[in-house]
Coordinates of C-alpha atoms in Angstrom, one line a residue:
M284 CA 0.2 0.2 0.0
A285 CA 2.8 2.6 1.0
L286 CA 4.4 2.0 -2.6
Q287 CA 0.9 2.5 -4.2
S288 CA 0.0 5.7 -2.3
L289 CA 3.7 6.5 -3.2
I290 CA 3.0 6.3 -6.8
V291 CA -0.6 7.9 -6.5
A292 CA 1.2 11.1 -4.9
F293 CA 3.8 11.1 -8.0
L294 CA 0.5 11.3 -10.3
G295 CA -0.9 13.6 -8.4
L296 CA 1.7 16.3 -8.4
A297 CA 2.3 15.2 -11.7
A298 CA -1.7 15.9 -12.5
S299 CA -1.2 19.7 -11.0
A300 CA 1.5 20.4 -13.2
W301 CA 0.0 19.1 -16.5
S302 CA -3.6 21.2 -15.6
L303 CA -1.6 24.4 -15.2
P304 CA -2.8 27.0 -17.5
T305 CA -0.1 27.5 -20.4
E306 CA -0.2 31.1 -19.6
V307 CA 0.6 31.0 -16.0
L308 CA 3.8 28.5 -17.1
R309 CA 4.9 31.0 -19.8
R310 CA 5.1 34.0 -17.2
A311 CA 7.0 32.0 -14.6
T312 CA 9.6 30.3 -17.0
P313 CA 12.8 31.0 -15.5
S314 CA 16.0 31.2 -18.3
Q315 CA 17.0 28.1 -20.2
P316 CA 20.8 27.3 -19.3
T317 CA 21.6 28.2 -23.1
E318 CA 20.0 31.7 -22.7
D319 CA 21.0 32.3 -19.3
P320 CA 24.5 34.4 -18.7
F321 CA 25.1 33.3 -15.2
Y322 CA 26.0 29.8 -17.0
T323 CA 29.2 31.3 -18.9
P324 CA 32.0 31.5 -17.1
P325 CA 34.2 34.6 -17.0
A326 CA 37.1 35.0 -18.7
G327 CA 40.5 33.1 -17.5
Y328 CA 38.3 30.8 -15.5
E329 CA 40.6 27.8 -16.8
S330 CA 43.4 28.9 -14.6
S331 CA 41.7 28.3 -11.4
A332 CA 41.6 25.3 -9.4
P333 CA 38.7 22.9 -9.6
G334 CA 36.1 23.3 -7.9
T335 CA 36.5 26.7 -7.7
I336 CA 33.5 29.1 -7.3
L337 CA 33.3 31.2 -10.0
A338 CA 29.7 32.8 -9.6
S339 CA 26.6 32.2 -7.2
R340 CA 23.1 33.7 -6.9
A341 CA 19.4 32.4 -5.6
P342 CA 18.1 30.8 -8.3
P343 CA 16.1 33.2 -10.4
G344 CA 12.9 30.8 -10.3
G345 CA 13.2 29.4 -6.8
I346 CA 12.9 25.8 -6.2
A347 CA 9.5 24.0 -7.1
A348 CA 8.1 20.3 -7.5
F349 CA 7.0 19.3 -11.1
S350 CA 7.6 23.4 -11.3
I351 CA 4.3 24.2 -9.9
A352 CA 4.5 23.7 -6.1
P353 CA 7.3 25.4 -4.2
L354 CA 9.7 23.8 -1.9
H355 CA 9.9 25.7 0.8
V356 CA 13.6 25.5 2.1
D357 CA 15.3 27.5 4.2
S358 CA 17.3 28.8 1.3
A359 CA 18.7 28.0 -2.0
W360 CA 21.7 28.4 -4.1
Q361 CA 23.2 27.9 -7.7
I362 CA 26.7 27.8 -8.0
L363 CA 29.0 28.0 -11.0
Y364 CA 32.2 26.1 -10.6
R365 CA 35.3 25.3 -12.4
T366 CA 35.6 22.0 -13.2
T367 CA 37.3 19.2 -15.9
D368 CA 35.9 17.7 -18.8
S369 CA 37.1 14.0 -20.3
F370 CA 40.3 15.0 -21.9
G371 CA 41.7 16.8 -18.6
E372 CA 40.5 20.4 -19.7
A373 CA 38.9 23.1 -18.0
T374 CA 35.1 23.6 -18.3
S375 CA 32.5 24.4 -15.6
S376 CA 29.0 23.5 -14.5
V377 CA 26.3 24.6 -12.1
T378 CA 25.2 22.7 -8.8
T379 CA 22.0 23.4 -6.9
I380 CA 22.5 23.7 -3.2
L381 CA 19.3 23.0 -1.0
V382 CA 19.5 24.0 2.7
P383 CA 16.1 22.5 5.1
K384 CA 15.0 24.3 7.9
N385 CA 16.5 23.2 10.6
A386 CA 19.7 22.4 8.5
D387 CA 22.6 20.4 10.2
F388 CA 25.4 22.2 8.1
T389 CA 28.0 19.4 9.1
K390 CA 25.7 16.9 6.7
L391 CA 26.3 17.1 3.0
L392 CA 25.1 14.8 0.7
S393 CA 25.7 15.2 -3.1
Y394 CA 22.7 14.1 -5.1
Q395 CA 23.0 12.7 -8.7
V396 CA 19.8 12.8 -10.7
A397 CA 19.2 10.7 -14.0
E398 CA 19.0 13.6 -16.2
D399 CA 20.0 11.2 -19.4
A400 CA 19.7 13.8 -22.0
S401 CA 21.9 15.6 -24.7
N402 CA 20.1 18.6 -24.0
P403 CA 21.8 21.3 -22.1
N404 CA 18.0 22.6 -21.1
C405 CA 17.6 19.7 -19.1
A406 CA 19.7 20.1 -16.4
P407 CA 18.3 20.1 -13.0
S408 CA 19.7 23.7 -11.9
Y409 CA 16.8 24.7 -14.3
A410 CA 14.4 21.9 -13.9
F411 CA 14.3 22.5 -10.4
Q412 CA 12.9 25.8 -10.6
L413 CA 9.6 27.4 -10.6
G414 CA 8.1 27.2 -14.3
A415 CA 11.0 25.3 -15.4
A416 CA 9.6 24.1 -18.7
T417 CA 11.9 22.2 -21.6
D418 CA 10.3 19.9 -24.2
G419 CA 6.7 20.3 -23.4
A420 CA 5.0 20.3 -19.9
L421 CA 6.2 16.5 -19.3
G422 CA 10.2 17.0 -20.7
L423 CA 11.8 17.5 -17.1
M424 CA 9.4 15.4 -15.5
M425 CA 12.2 12.7 -14.7
P426 CA 14.7 14.9 -12.4
Q427 CA 11.4 16.5 -10.8
L428 CA 10.5 13.2 -9.7
E429 CA 13.4 12.8 -8.2
L430 CA 13.1 15.8 -5.8
L431 CA 10.6 13.4 -4.0
L432 CA 13.4 11.7 -2.4
I433 CA 15.5 14.9 -1.9
E434 CA 13.1 16.1 -0.1
T435 CA 13.1 13.0 2.1
V436 CA 16.8 13.8 2.6
L437 CA 16.6 17.3 3.5
A438 CA 14.2 15.7 6.2
Q439 CA 16.8 14.8 7.9
G440 CA 18.5 17.9 8.0
W441 CA 21.3 17.1 5.5
V442 CA 22.1 20.1 2.9
V443 CA 22.0 18.7 -0.4
A444 CA 23.9 19.8 -3.2
V445 CA 22.5 18.5 -7.1
P446 CA 24.9 18.7 -9.8
D447 CA 24.5 19.3 -13.5
H448 CA 26.8 16.5 -13.7
L449 CA 26.5 16.3 -17.8
G450 CA 28.2 19.9 -17.9
P451 CA 27.1 23.0 -19.9
K452 CA 27.5 20.9 -23.2
A453 CA 25.0 17.8 -21.9
T454 CA 27.6 15.2 -22.3
F455 CA 25.4 11.9 -21.6
L456 CA 27.3 8.9 -20.9
A457 CA 30.8 11.1 -21.1
N458 CA 30.9 9.5 -17.3
N459 CA 34.5 10.8 -16.4
L460 CA 33.3 14.2 -17.1
S461 CA 30.4 13.5 -15.1
G462 CA 33.0 12.0 -12.2
H463 CA 35.2 15.3 -11.9
A464 CA 31.7 17.6 -11.9
V465 CA 30.5 15.9 -9.1
L466 CA 33.8 15.9 -7.1
D467 CA 34.2 18.9 -8.0
N468 CA 30.6 20.3 -7.1
I469 CA 31.6 18.7 -3.2
R470 CA 34.4 21.0 -3.5
A471 CA 32.5 24.0 -4.3
A472 CA 29.7 23.1 -1.6
L473 CA 32.6 23.1 0.9
A474 CA 34.1 25.9 0.0
S475 CA 30.7 27.9 0.1
T476 CA 30.5 28.4 3.8
K477 CA 30.2 32.4 3.7
F478 CA 27.0 32.4 2.4
T479 CA 25.4 28.7 2.5
N480 CA 26.6 28.2 5.7
I481 CA 27.5 24.6 5.2
S482 CA 30.6 23.5 7.1
S483 CA 34.0 23.0 5.3
D484 CA 34.6 19.9 6.8
A485 CA 31.1 18.5 6.6
T486 CA 30.6 14.8 6.4
V487 CA 30.0 14.2 2.6
A488 CA 28.4 11.4 0.9
M489 CA 27.1 10.5 -2.4
W490 CA 23.7 9.2 -3.9
G491 CA 22.4 8.8 -7.4
Y492 CA 20.2 6.1 -9.6
S493 CA 20.3 5.1 -12.9
G494 CA 22.1 7.7 -15.0
G495 CA 22.6 9.6 -11.5
S496 CA 24.8 6.2 -10.2
L497 CA 26.9 6.5 -13.2
A498 CA 28.0 9.9 -11.9
S499 CA 28.2 9.0 -8.3
G500 CA 29.9 6.0 -9.4
F501 CA 32.7 7.4 -11.7
A502 CA 33.3 10.0 -8.9
A503 CA 33.6 7.3 -6.4
E504 CA 36.3 5.6 -8.9
L505 CA 38.0 8.9 -9.4
Q506 CA 38.2 10.1 -6.1
P507 CA 41.3 9.0 -4.9
S508 CA 43.6 10.3 -7.9
Y509 CA 41.1 13.5 -8.5
A510 CA 40.2 14.7 -5.4
P511 CA 42.2 12.7 -2.4
E512 CA 41.5 15.4 -0.1
L513 CA 37.6 14.9 0.1
N514 CA 36.5 13.0 3.2
I515 CA 33.4 11.2 1.6
V516 CA 32.3 8.2 3.9
G517 CA 29.9 6.5 1.3
A518 CA 28.2 6.2 -1.9
A519 CA 24.7 4.8 -2.2
L520 CA 24.6 3.2 -6.4
G521 CA 21.3 1.8 -7.5
G522 CA 20.1 0.3 -10.9
T523 CA 23.9 0.6 -11.8
V524 CA 24.7 0.7 -15.4
P525 CA 28.3 -0.7 -15.9
Q526 CA 28.8 -0.9 -19.5
I527 CA 27.0 0.7 -22.2
L528 CA 27.0 -1.3 -25.4
P529 CA 24.8 -3.7 -23.8
V530 CA 22.1 -1.1 -22.7
I531 CA 22.2 -0.6 -26.1
N532 CA 21.4 -3.9 -27.3
A533 CA 18.9 -4.7 -24.6
T534 CA 17.0 -1.3 -25.2
N535 CA 16.9 -1.3 -28.8
K536 CA 13.0 -1.5 -30.4
G537 CA 11.3 -1.1 -26.7
L538 CA 10.2 1.0 -24.3
F539 CA 13.4 2.7 -23.7
T540 CA 15.1 3.4 -27.2
G541 CA 15.1 6.7 -26.5
L542 CA 18.3 6.3 -24.1
I543 CA 20.2 5.3 -27.3
P544 CA 19.8 8.5 -29.7
S545 CA 20.2 10.5 -26.2
G546 CA 23.2 8.8 -25.3
I547 CA 25.1 8.5 -28.8
M548 CA 24.2 12.3 -28.9
G549 CA 25.4 13.1 -25.6
L550 CA 28.6 11.3 -26.3
A551 CA 29.1 13.2 -29.7
N552 CA 28.8 16.3 -27.1
Q553 CA 32.5 15.3 -25.9
Y554 CA 34.2 13.3 -28.6
P555 CA 34.5 14.7 -31.9
E556 CA 35.1 11.0 -33.4
I557 CA 31.3 10.3 -32.3
E558 CA 30.3 13.3 -34.2
N559 CA 32.0 11.9 -37.1
V560 CA 30.7 8.6 -36.5
I561 CA 27.2 9.7 -36.8
N562 CA 27.6 12.1 -39.9
E563 CA 29.2 9.1 -41.7
Y564 CA 26.5 6.6 -41.1
L565 CA 23.2 8.0 -40.5
L566 CA 20.9 8.3 -43.4
P567 CA 20.1 11.6 -44.7
S568 CA 16.4 10.8 -44.6
K569 CA 16.6 9.9 -41.1
K570 CA 19.2 12.8 -39.5
A571 CA 17.0 15.3 -38.5
D572 CA 14.4 12.9 -36.4
F573 CA 17.4 10.9 -34.7
E574 CA 19.2 14.6 -33.7
K575 CA 15.6 15.6 -32.3
A576 CA 17.8 14.0 -28.8
R577 CA 19.5 17.2 -28.8
S578 CA 16.6 19.5 -28.0
Q579 CA 14.5 17.0 -26.1
C580 CA 14.8 15.7 -22.7
L581 CA 14.3 12.0 -21.5
V582 CA 10.5 11.7 -21.5
G583 CA 10.6 13.5 -25.1
D584 CA 13.1 11.0 -26.1
I585 CA 11.0 7.9 -24.7
T586 CA 8.0 9.1 -26.7
T587 CA 9.8 9.9 -29.7
Y588 CA 11.8 6.5 -30.5
L589 CA 9.2 4.4 -28.8
G590 CA 9.6 1.2 -30.2
K591 CA 11.8 1.8 -33.0
D592 CA 15.0 0.2 -34.3
I593 CA 17.8 2.5 -34.0
Y594 CA 19.8 0.5 -36.4
S595 CA 17.0 1.4 -39.4
Y596 CA 18.8 5.1 -39.1
V597 CA 22.1 4.1 -40.3
T598 CA 23.8 2.8 -43.4
N599 CA 25.9 0.0 -41.5
S600 CA 24.1 -1.8 -38.3
S601 CA 27.9 -2.3 -37.1
F602 CA 28.6 1.2 -36.8
L603 CA 28.8 0.7 -33.3
T604 CA 31.6 -1.6 -33.2
E605 CA 33.8 1.1 -35.2
P606 CA 37.1 1.0 -33.4
A607 CA 36.3 5.1 -32.3
V608 CA 33.1 4.0 -30.9
T609 CA 34.5 1.1 -29.2
K610 CA 37.6 2.8 -27.5
V611 CA 34.9 5.9 -26.3
L612 CA 32.6 3.4 -24.7
N613 CA 35.2 1.4 -23.1
E614 CA 36.7 5.0 -21.7
N615 CA 33.3 5.4 -20.2
K616 CA 32.5 2.1 -18.7
M617 CA 32.5 1.5 -15.2
G618 CA 35.2 -0.5 -13.2
H619 CA 38.4 1.5 -14.6
N620 CA 39.6 2.1 -10.9
A621 CA 38.5 0.5 -7.4
P622 CA 36.5 3.2 -5.0
K623 CA 38.3 3.8 -1.9
I624 CA 34.9 4.6 -0.4
P625 CA 32.3 2.2 1.0
L626 CA 29.6 1.4 -1.4
L627 CA 26.0 0.5 -1.4
V628 CA 25.2 -1.2 -4.5
Y629 CA 21.1 -2.0 -5.0
K630 CA 19.7 -3.6 -8.4
S631 CA 16.8 -4.8 -9.7
S632 CA 17.4 -8.9 -10.3
N633 CA 15.1 -8.3 -13.2
D634 CA 16.4 -4.9 -14.7
E635 CA 15.8 -4.5 -18.1
I636 CA 18.2 -2.0 -18.9
S637 CA 21.0 -3.0 -17.9
A638 CA 21.0 -6.8 -16.8
V639 CA 22.1 -7.7 -13.5
N640 CA 25.2 -10.2 -14.2
Y641 CA 27.0 -6.8 -15.2
T642 CA 26.6 -5.3 -11.8
D643 CA 27.3 -9.0 -10.3
S644 CA 30.8 -8.8 -12.2
L645 CA 31.3 -5.0 -11.4
V646 CA 30.7 -5.7 -7.6
S647 CA 33.2 -8.7 -7.8
Q648 CA 36.0 -6.4 -9.6
Y649 CA 35.7 -3.8 -6.9
C650 CA 35.4 -6.4 -4.1
A651 CA 38.8 -7.7 -5.5
A652 CA 40.5 -4.8 -5.5
G653 CA 39.5 -4.1 -1.8
T654 CA 36.7 -1.9 -2.1
S655 CA 33.7 -2.6 0.8
V656 CA 30.5 -3.2 -0.9
E657 CA 27.1 -3.7 0.6
Y658 CA 25.4 -5.9 -2.5
K659 CA 21.4 -5.9 -2.3
K660 CA 19.5 -7.7 -5.1
D661 CA 15.5 -7.2 -5.1
Y662 CA 13.5 -9.4 -7.4
L663 CA 10.2 -7.8 -7.0
S664 CA 10.8 -5.3 -9.3
E665 CA 12.5 -3.5 -12.9
H666 CA 14.6 -0.8 -13.2
G667 CA 11.9 1.8 -13.0
T668 CA 10.2 0.7 -9.7
M669 CA 13.4 -0.2 -8.4
A670 CA 14.1 3.5 -8.2
V671 CA 11.5 3.9 -5.6
I672 CA 11.2 -0.1 -4.0
G673 CA 15.5 0.8 -3.4
A674 CA 15.2 4.1 -1.9
P675 CA 14.4 3.4 1.7
D676 CA 17.4 0.9 1.9
A677 CA 19.9 3.7 0.3
I678 CA 18.8 6.3 2.8
L679 CA 19.0 4.0 5.8
W680 CA 22.5 3.0 4.7
L681 CA 23.4 7.0 4.4
E682 CA 22.0 7.8 7.6
D683 CA 24.5 5.1 9.7
R684 CA 27.0 6.8 7.1
M685 CA 26.4 10.4 8.1
R686 CA 26.3 9.4 11.8
G687 CA 29.2 7.4 12.1
V688 CA 28.2 4.0 12.2
P689 CA 31.2 1.7 11.1
V690 CA 30.8 0.0 7.8
D691 CA 31.1 -3.8 7.8
T692 CA 35.0 -4.1 5.7
G693 CA 34.8 -6.2 2.8
C694 CA 31.7 -7.2 0.8
S695 CA 28.3 -9.0 1.1
T696 CA 25.6 -9.6 -1.0
S697 CA 21.8 -10.6 -0.2
S698 CA 19.0 -11.2 -2.2
A699 CA 15.4 -10.2 -1.3
F700 CA 11.9 -10.9 -2.8
T701 CA 11.2 -7.2 -2.3
S702 CA 13.1 -4.8 0.0
L703 CA 9.8 -3.5 1.3
S704 CA 9.3 -6.8 3.3
D705 CA 11.3 -5.0 6.0
P706 CA 9.4 -2.9 8.2
S707 CA 11.8 0.1 8.8
T708 CA 12.2 0.5 4.5
L709 CA 8.1 0.9 4.6
A710 CA 8.7 3.1 7.4
V711 CA 10.8 5.2 4.9
L712 CA 8.1 5.1 2.3
G713 CA 6.0 6.5 4.6
E714 CA 8.2 9.8 5.0
V715 CA 8.5 9.9 1.7
L716 CA 4.5 10.2 0.9
V717 CA 4.5 12.2 4.1
N718 CA 7.0 14.9 2.7
A719 CA 5.1 14.9 -0.8
L720 CA 2.1 16.0 0.7
L721 CA 3.6 18.6 2.9
D722 CA 4.8 20.0 0.0
L723 CA 1.2 20.4 -1.2
L724 CA 0.3 21.9 1.1
G725 CA 3.4 24.2 2.0
A726 CA 4.8 23.1 4.9
P727 CA 8.8 23.2 4.6
P728 CA 11.1 20.5 4.6
G729 CA 13.8 20.0 7.4
P730 CA 13.7 17.9 10.9
I731 CA 10.3 17.7 12.3
M732 CA 10.4 19.7 15.5
I733 CA 7.8 18.2 18.1
G734 CA 7.2 20.3 21.3

């Protein structure tokens, strides 16, 4: 019943957004990132250190669930910061800092959303704002849905940082850039004490599902070499996607075919060789349809390419095994480095986007290299529902890390018919639902104070 109620709450919030008059949305819409000067770094920023704060402001549109229900946080900030692309060159990104009422400024969670788009205007820094609208009323639905999970974290009193981890060009699947962007968003958040009040030595953890797990996972892998000074107590990775090509083969001609063009175009936004392959093999008659992904968000991509055969767009069905493509795909698969921080990995055994055996192999690889991993598998789920079903376990695990509860060293694997059989997880789902309803009623997220 808790899961059913949560879904009803999701749909209720969505219905509110759909029913909002178009003229109201138009009046409220903030500038999109591609049209907003704030997203352009100042001249000479390249010489600054990774994580340097380049600019900051309050979100112009405020923060709102589904663009219409204001989130009554104590404060919110956008920070433009310096980071590093896939080639070691300077670039920039934006993170959104959410400070709850009664905040504990010694606790910071970096939450990575599943943006999964090759359009910069799908970034969470924009999607979370009141009146944000890209690709129609439903275009930003996926990052906005994750605000409900973020509200539950805010209810713990933690400050939450949500980076635009795909960078200014929306380089979806360019995962080394995403990992850098996550780590530098943490650096920027810890350096923002003067205006956010975040403690410069706050306890830091990371969380992400699906595309968000890629960014979080790469951040965990890159942290020892790229940001060794960061003391990150753990990362929760859900719906992991260790390898890219198997996902393409699994999703083609299905419900999630839209992930393929958005992913290919996202890589092309970072790698010129992928752009060259696209130009060489795309059928001229299909080029415009394929490149729609550069102007759409995840929901738009799903509806546009639903059930289509991605190989019908090209002259050679083996184009994804070209040496240049193989090189890029291999650079952006998980497992190049073993994280030093402890991990919770949770996965549906029936995941139809990325089969569970790839995550089994990744976990085994991490464990063999000395990473401490708690690996949980769920049978009564698939990729989409596991985002909700697995969230309570992630929150409980993160709570322990934030409180300094020691991690069992080594690795453990457990399987359950459903994670919802544990009363403690049901209680957390109830908390998610309560926060969603409180948001609609205008109550501020943050620790509930009684008496």
